[in-house]
Coordinates of C-alpha atoms (C1' of nucleotides) in Angstrom, one line a residue:
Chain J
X1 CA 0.0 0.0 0.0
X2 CA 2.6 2.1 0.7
X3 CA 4.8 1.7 -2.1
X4 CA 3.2 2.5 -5.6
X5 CA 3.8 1.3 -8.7
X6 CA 6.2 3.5 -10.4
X7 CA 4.5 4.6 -13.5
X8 CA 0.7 3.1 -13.2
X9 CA -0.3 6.6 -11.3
X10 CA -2.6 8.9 -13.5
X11 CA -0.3 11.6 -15.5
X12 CA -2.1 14.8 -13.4
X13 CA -1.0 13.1 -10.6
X14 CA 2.7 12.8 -11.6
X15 CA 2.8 15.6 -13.0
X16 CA 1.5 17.2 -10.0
X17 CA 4.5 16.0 -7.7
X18 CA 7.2 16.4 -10.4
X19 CA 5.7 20.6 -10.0
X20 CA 6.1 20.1 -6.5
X21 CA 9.3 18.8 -6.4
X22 CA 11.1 20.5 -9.2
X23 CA 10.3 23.7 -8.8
X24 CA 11.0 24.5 -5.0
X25 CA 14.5 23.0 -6.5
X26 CA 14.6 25.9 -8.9
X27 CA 13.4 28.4 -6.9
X28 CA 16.1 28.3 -4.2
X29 CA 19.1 28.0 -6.7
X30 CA 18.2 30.8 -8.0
X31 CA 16.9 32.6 -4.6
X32 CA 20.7 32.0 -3.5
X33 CA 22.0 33.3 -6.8
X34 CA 20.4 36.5 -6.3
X35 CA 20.9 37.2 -2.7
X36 CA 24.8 36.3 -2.3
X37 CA 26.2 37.4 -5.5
X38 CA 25.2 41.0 -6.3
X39 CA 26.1 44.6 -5.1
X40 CA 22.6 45.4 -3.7
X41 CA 21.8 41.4 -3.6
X42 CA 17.8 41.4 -4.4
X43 CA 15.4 39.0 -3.4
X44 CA 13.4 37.5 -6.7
X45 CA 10.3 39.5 -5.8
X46 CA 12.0 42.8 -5.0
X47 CA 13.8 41.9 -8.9
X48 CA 10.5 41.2 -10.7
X49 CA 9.0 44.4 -8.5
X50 CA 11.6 46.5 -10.3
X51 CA 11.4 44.7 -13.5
X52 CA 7.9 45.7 -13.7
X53 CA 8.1 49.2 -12.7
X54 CA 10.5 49.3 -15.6
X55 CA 8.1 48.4 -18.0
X56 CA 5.2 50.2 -15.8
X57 CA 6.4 53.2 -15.2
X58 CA 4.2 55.1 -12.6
X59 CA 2.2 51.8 -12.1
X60 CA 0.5 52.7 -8.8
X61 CA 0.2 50.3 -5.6
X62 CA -2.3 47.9 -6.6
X63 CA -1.4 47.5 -9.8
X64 CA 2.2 46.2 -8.4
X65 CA 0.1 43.6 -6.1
X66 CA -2.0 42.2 -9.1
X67 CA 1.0 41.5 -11.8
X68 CA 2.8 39.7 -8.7
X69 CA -0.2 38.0 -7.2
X70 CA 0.1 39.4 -3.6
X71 CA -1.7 41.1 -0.9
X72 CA -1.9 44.8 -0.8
X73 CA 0.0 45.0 2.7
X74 CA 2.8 42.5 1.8
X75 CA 3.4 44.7 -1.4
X76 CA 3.5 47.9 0.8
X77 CA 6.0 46.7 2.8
X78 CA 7.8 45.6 0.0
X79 CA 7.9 49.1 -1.6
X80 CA 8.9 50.3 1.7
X81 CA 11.9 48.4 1.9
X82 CA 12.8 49.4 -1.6
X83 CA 12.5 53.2 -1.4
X84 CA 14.5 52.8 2.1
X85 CA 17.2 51.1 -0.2
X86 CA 16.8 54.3 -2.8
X87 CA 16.1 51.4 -5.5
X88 CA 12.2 53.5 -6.0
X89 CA 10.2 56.7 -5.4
X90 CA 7.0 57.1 -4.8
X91 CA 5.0 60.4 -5.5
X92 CA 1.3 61.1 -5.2
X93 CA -1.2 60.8 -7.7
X94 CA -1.4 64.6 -9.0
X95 CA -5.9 63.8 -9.6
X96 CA -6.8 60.9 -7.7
X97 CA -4.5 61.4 -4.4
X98 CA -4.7 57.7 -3.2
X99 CA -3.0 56.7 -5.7
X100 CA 0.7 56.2 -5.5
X101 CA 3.2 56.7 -8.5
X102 CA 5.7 54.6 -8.5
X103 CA 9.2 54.7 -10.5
X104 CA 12.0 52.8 -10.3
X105 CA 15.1 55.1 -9.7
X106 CA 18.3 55.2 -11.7
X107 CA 20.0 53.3 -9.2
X108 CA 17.3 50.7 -9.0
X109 CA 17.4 50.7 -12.8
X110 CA 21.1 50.0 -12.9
X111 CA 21.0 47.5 -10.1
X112 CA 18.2 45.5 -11.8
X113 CA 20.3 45.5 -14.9
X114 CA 23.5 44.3 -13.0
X115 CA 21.0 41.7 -11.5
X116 CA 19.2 40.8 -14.8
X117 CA 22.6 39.9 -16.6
X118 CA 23.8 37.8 -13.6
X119 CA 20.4 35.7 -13.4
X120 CA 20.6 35.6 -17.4
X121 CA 24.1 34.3 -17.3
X122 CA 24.1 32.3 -14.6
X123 CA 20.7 30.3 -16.1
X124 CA 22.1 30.1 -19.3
X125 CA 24.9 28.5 -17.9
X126 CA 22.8 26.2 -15.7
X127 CA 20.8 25.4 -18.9
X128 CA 23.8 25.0 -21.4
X129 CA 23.8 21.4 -20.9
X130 CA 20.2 21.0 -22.8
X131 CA 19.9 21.3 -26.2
X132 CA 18.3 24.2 -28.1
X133 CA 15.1 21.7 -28.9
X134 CA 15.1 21.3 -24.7
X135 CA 15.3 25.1 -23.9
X136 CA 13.1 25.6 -26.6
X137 CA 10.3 22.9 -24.6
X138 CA 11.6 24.3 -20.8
X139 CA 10.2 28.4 -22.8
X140 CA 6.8 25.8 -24.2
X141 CA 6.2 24.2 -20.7
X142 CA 6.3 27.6 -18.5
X143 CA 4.0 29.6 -21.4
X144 CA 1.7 26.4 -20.7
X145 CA 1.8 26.8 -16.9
X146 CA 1.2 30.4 -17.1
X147 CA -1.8 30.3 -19.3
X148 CA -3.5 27.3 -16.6
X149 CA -2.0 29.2 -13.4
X150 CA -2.8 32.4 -14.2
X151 CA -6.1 32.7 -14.8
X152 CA -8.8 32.4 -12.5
X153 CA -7.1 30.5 -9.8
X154 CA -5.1 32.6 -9.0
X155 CA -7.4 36.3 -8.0
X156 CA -7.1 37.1 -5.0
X157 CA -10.7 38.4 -4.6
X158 CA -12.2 34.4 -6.0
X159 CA -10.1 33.2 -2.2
X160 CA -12.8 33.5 0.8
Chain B
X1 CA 17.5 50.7 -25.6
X2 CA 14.8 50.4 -22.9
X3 CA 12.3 48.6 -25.6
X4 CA 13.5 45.4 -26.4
X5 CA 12.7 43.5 -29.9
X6 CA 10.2 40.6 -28.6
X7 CA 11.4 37.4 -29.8
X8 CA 15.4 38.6 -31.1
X9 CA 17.0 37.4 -28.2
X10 CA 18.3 34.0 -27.4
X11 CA 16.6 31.2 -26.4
X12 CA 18.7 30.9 -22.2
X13 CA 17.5 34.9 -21.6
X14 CA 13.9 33.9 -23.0
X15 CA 14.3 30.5 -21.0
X16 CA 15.2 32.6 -17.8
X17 CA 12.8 35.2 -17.9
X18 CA 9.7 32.4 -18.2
X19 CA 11.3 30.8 -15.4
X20 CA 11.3 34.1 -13.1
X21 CA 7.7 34.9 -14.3
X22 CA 6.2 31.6 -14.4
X23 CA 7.4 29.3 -11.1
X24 CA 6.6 32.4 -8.5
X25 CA 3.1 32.5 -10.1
X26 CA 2.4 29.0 -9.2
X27 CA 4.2 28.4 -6.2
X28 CA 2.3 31.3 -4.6
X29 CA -1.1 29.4 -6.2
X30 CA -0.1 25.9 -4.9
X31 CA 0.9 27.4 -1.4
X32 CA -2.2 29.5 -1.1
X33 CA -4.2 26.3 -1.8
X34 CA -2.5 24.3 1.1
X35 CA -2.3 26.9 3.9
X36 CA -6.5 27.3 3.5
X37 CA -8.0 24.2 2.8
X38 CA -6.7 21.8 4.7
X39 CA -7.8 20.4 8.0
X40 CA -4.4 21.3 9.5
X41 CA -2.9 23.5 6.6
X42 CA 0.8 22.7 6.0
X43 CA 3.1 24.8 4.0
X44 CA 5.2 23.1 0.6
X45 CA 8.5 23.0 2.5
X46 CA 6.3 21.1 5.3
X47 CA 4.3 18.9 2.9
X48 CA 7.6 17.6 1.6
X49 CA 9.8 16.8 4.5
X50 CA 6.3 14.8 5.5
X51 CA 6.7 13.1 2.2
X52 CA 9.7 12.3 2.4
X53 CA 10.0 10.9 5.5
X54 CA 7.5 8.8 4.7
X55 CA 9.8 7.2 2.1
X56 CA 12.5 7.7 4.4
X57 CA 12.0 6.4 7.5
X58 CA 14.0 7.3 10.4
X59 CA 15.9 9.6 8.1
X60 CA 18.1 12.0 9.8
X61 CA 18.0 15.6 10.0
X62 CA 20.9 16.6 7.8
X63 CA 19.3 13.7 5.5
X64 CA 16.3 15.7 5.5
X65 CA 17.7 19.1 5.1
X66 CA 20.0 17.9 1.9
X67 CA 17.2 16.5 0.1
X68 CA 15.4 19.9 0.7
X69 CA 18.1 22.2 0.2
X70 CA 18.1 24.0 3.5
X71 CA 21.1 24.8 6.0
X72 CA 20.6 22.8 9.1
X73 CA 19.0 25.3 11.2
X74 CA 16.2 25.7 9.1
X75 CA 15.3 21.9 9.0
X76 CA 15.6 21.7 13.2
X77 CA 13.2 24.3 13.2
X78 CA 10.4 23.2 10.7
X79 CA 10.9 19.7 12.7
X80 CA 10.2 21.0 16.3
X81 CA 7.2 22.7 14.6
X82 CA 6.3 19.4 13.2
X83 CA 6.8 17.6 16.4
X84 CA 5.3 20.6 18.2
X85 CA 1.9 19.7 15.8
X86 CA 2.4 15.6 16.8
X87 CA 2.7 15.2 12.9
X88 CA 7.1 13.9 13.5
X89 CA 7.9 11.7 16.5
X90 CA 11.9 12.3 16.8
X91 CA 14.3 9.5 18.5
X92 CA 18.0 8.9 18.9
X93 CA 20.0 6.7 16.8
X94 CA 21.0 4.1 19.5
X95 CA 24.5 3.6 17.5
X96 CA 25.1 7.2 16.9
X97 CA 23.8 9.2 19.3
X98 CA 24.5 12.6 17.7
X99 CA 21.6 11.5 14.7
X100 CA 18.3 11.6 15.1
X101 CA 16.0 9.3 13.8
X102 CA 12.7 11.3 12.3
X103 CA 9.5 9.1 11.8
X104 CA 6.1 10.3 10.4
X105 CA 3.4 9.5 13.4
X106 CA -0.1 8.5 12.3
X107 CA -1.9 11.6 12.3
X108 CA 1.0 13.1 10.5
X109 CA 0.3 10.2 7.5
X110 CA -3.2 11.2 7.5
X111 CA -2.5 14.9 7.4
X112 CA -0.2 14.1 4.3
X113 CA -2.6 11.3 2.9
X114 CA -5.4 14.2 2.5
X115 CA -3.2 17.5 1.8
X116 CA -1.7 15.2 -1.1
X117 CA -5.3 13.9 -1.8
X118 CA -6.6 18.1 -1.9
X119 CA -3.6 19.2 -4.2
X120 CA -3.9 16.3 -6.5
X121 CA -7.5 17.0 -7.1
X122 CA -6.1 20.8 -7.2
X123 CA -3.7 20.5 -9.6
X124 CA -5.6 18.0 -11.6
X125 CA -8.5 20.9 -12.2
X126 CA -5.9 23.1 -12.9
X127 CA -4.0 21.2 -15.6
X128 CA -7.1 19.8 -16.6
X129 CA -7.3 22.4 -19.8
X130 CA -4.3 20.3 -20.8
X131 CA -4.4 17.6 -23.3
X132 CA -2.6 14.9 -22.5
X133 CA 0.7 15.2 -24.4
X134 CA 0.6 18.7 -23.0
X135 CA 0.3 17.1 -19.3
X136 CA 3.2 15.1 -20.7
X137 CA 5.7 18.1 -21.9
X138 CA 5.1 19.1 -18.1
X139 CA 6.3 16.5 -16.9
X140 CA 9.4 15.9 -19.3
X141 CA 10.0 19.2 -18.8
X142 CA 10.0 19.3 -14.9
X143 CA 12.5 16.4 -15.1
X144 CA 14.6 18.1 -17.2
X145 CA 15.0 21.0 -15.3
X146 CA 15.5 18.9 -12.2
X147 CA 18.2 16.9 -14.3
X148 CA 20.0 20.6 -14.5
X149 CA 19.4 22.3 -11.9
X150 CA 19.5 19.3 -9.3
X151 CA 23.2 18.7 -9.4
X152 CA 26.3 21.3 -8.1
X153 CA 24.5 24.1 -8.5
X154 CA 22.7 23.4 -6.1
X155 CA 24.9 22.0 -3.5
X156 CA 25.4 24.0 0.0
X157 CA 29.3 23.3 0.2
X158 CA 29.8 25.2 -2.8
X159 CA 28.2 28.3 -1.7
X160 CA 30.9 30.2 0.2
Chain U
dT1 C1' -20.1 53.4 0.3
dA2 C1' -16.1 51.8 -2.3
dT3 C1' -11.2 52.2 -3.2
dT4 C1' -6.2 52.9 -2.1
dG5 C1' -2.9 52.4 1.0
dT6 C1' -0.7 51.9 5.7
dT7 C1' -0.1 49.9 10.4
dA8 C1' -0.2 46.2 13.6
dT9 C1' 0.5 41.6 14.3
dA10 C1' 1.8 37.0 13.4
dC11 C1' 3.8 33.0 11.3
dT12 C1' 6.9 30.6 8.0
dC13 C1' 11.1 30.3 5.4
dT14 C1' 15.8 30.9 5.3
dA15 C1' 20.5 32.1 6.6
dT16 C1' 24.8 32.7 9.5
dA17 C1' 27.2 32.4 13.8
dA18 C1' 28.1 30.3 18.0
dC19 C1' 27.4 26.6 20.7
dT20 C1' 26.9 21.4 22.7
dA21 C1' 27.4 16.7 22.5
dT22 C1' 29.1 12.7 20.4
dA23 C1' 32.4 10.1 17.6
Chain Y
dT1 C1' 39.3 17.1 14.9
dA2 C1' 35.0 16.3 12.5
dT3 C1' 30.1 15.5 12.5
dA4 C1' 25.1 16.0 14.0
dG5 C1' 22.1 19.1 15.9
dT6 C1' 20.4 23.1 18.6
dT7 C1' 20.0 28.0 20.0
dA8 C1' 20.3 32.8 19.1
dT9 C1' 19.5 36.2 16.0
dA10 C1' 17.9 38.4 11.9
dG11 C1' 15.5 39.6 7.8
dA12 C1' 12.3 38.6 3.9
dG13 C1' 7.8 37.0 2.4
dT14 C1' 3.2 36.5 3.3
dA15 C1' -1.4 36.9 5.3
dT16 C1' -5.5 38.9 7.9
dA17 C1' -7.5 42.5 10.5
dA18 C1' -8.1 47.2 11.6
dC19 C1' -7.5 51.7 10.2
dA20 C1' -7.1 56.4 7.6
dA21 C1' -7.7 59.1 3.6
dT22 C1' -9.8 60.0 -0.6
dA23 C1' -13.3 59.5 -4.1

DNA sequence: TATTGTTATACTCTATAACTATA
DNA sequence: TATAGTTATAGAGTATAACAATA
């Protein structure tokens, strides 16, 4: 009962546990990439923060919460830290005043772009060993996974 | 300079910017779905250190902590929580008695049993849109990734 | 009244450093 | 001396609840 038959299980349910186990795996290589090796050392939320703000330039408070799936206060805190750090600014909306402006500042830009080539060198290392038809499935896969995972499951407001 | 040219750039930047976009995104879905629902609520790091003692039994801590990836500390912490909830029983090695010898206890097992149970049916719902081969690049794809990302990379000694 | 954010609080994850006990 | 674990400490991530300010 307790051992199972290798392969007879049904394929959701494999693939469910290879998610489980894989990507933890991932997340912490890369977790410890980040944090030990650069100047500033950012955590992979505080980099995709900034990479968004990059491309979402004055994107306000909420806005921020919904592309990274959190809670309003979580994010708050979050954007705390970073203007503390001088990596953002935040100005008031000039019409609707509860809105926050937020803009990465030059040195979060430059620190996100020491970051960014790190991460991409250090993955493309990691993923050398696989050929181009295998990095070409790994891009495939996560497209898949975001299209399923980021839909409906995920709002915040569908969660009690 | 700030506007990049969609799909000009190569394949490992592509690769590592799915990665960073995609594996947060379902992490935070999977982990939401296990602190709620369950009876007792267990996180992923939680859910798999159950899981794997159950294939391991009487595994020691730094057993535990290597197939994880954490540093020590962190493992004898999430175990006296675990033992804290009754869901570990912890022992001495009678040989060595520096180890420890970590068992699941029954409610433990049945904790696991139905969080594994509630994120099968999860993830099942989820990846339902799927078709099968699709189901099936997931999980080629998760075992690649483990293949690379699983080996010294990844390994605590090498990190300063 | 609804929306945007912040503050307070709490818990988990995670790490490093310093320590104890055993081998 | 080397190994297995624990304790102390710290900081980030995350959430809920309660609140303030603006619309």
């Amino acid at each position: 009962m307790k051992q199972l038959e290798a392969e007879t299980r049904p394929t959701h349910e494999i693939a469910a546990r290879e998610l489980l186990e894989t990507m933890p795996l991932i997340m912490r290589t890369i977790r410890r990439q980040m944090r030990g090796h650069e100047p500033g050392g950012l955590s992979i939320p505080q980099f995709r923060t900034l990479g968004f703000l990059m491309f979402n330039e004055g994107a306000s408070l909420s806005d921020l919460a919904e592309h990274l799936g959190l809670a309003l206060p979580s994010m708050s805190k979050m954007i705390d830290n970073l203007i503390a750090r001088k990596l953002v600014r935040r100005q008031q909306h000039t019409e609707d005043r509860r809105r926050l402006v937020l803009n990465v500042t030059e040195r979060g830009s430059e620190l996100l772009r020491q970051a960014g080539d790190m991460l991409t060198a250090f993955l493309g290392g990691t993923l050398e060993p696989l050929s181009a038809e295998e990095k070409e499935q790994v891009v495939r896969t996560m497209r898949l996974l975001r299209g399923v995972f980021g839909n409906g499951t995920n709002s915040r407001t569908s969660c009690r």
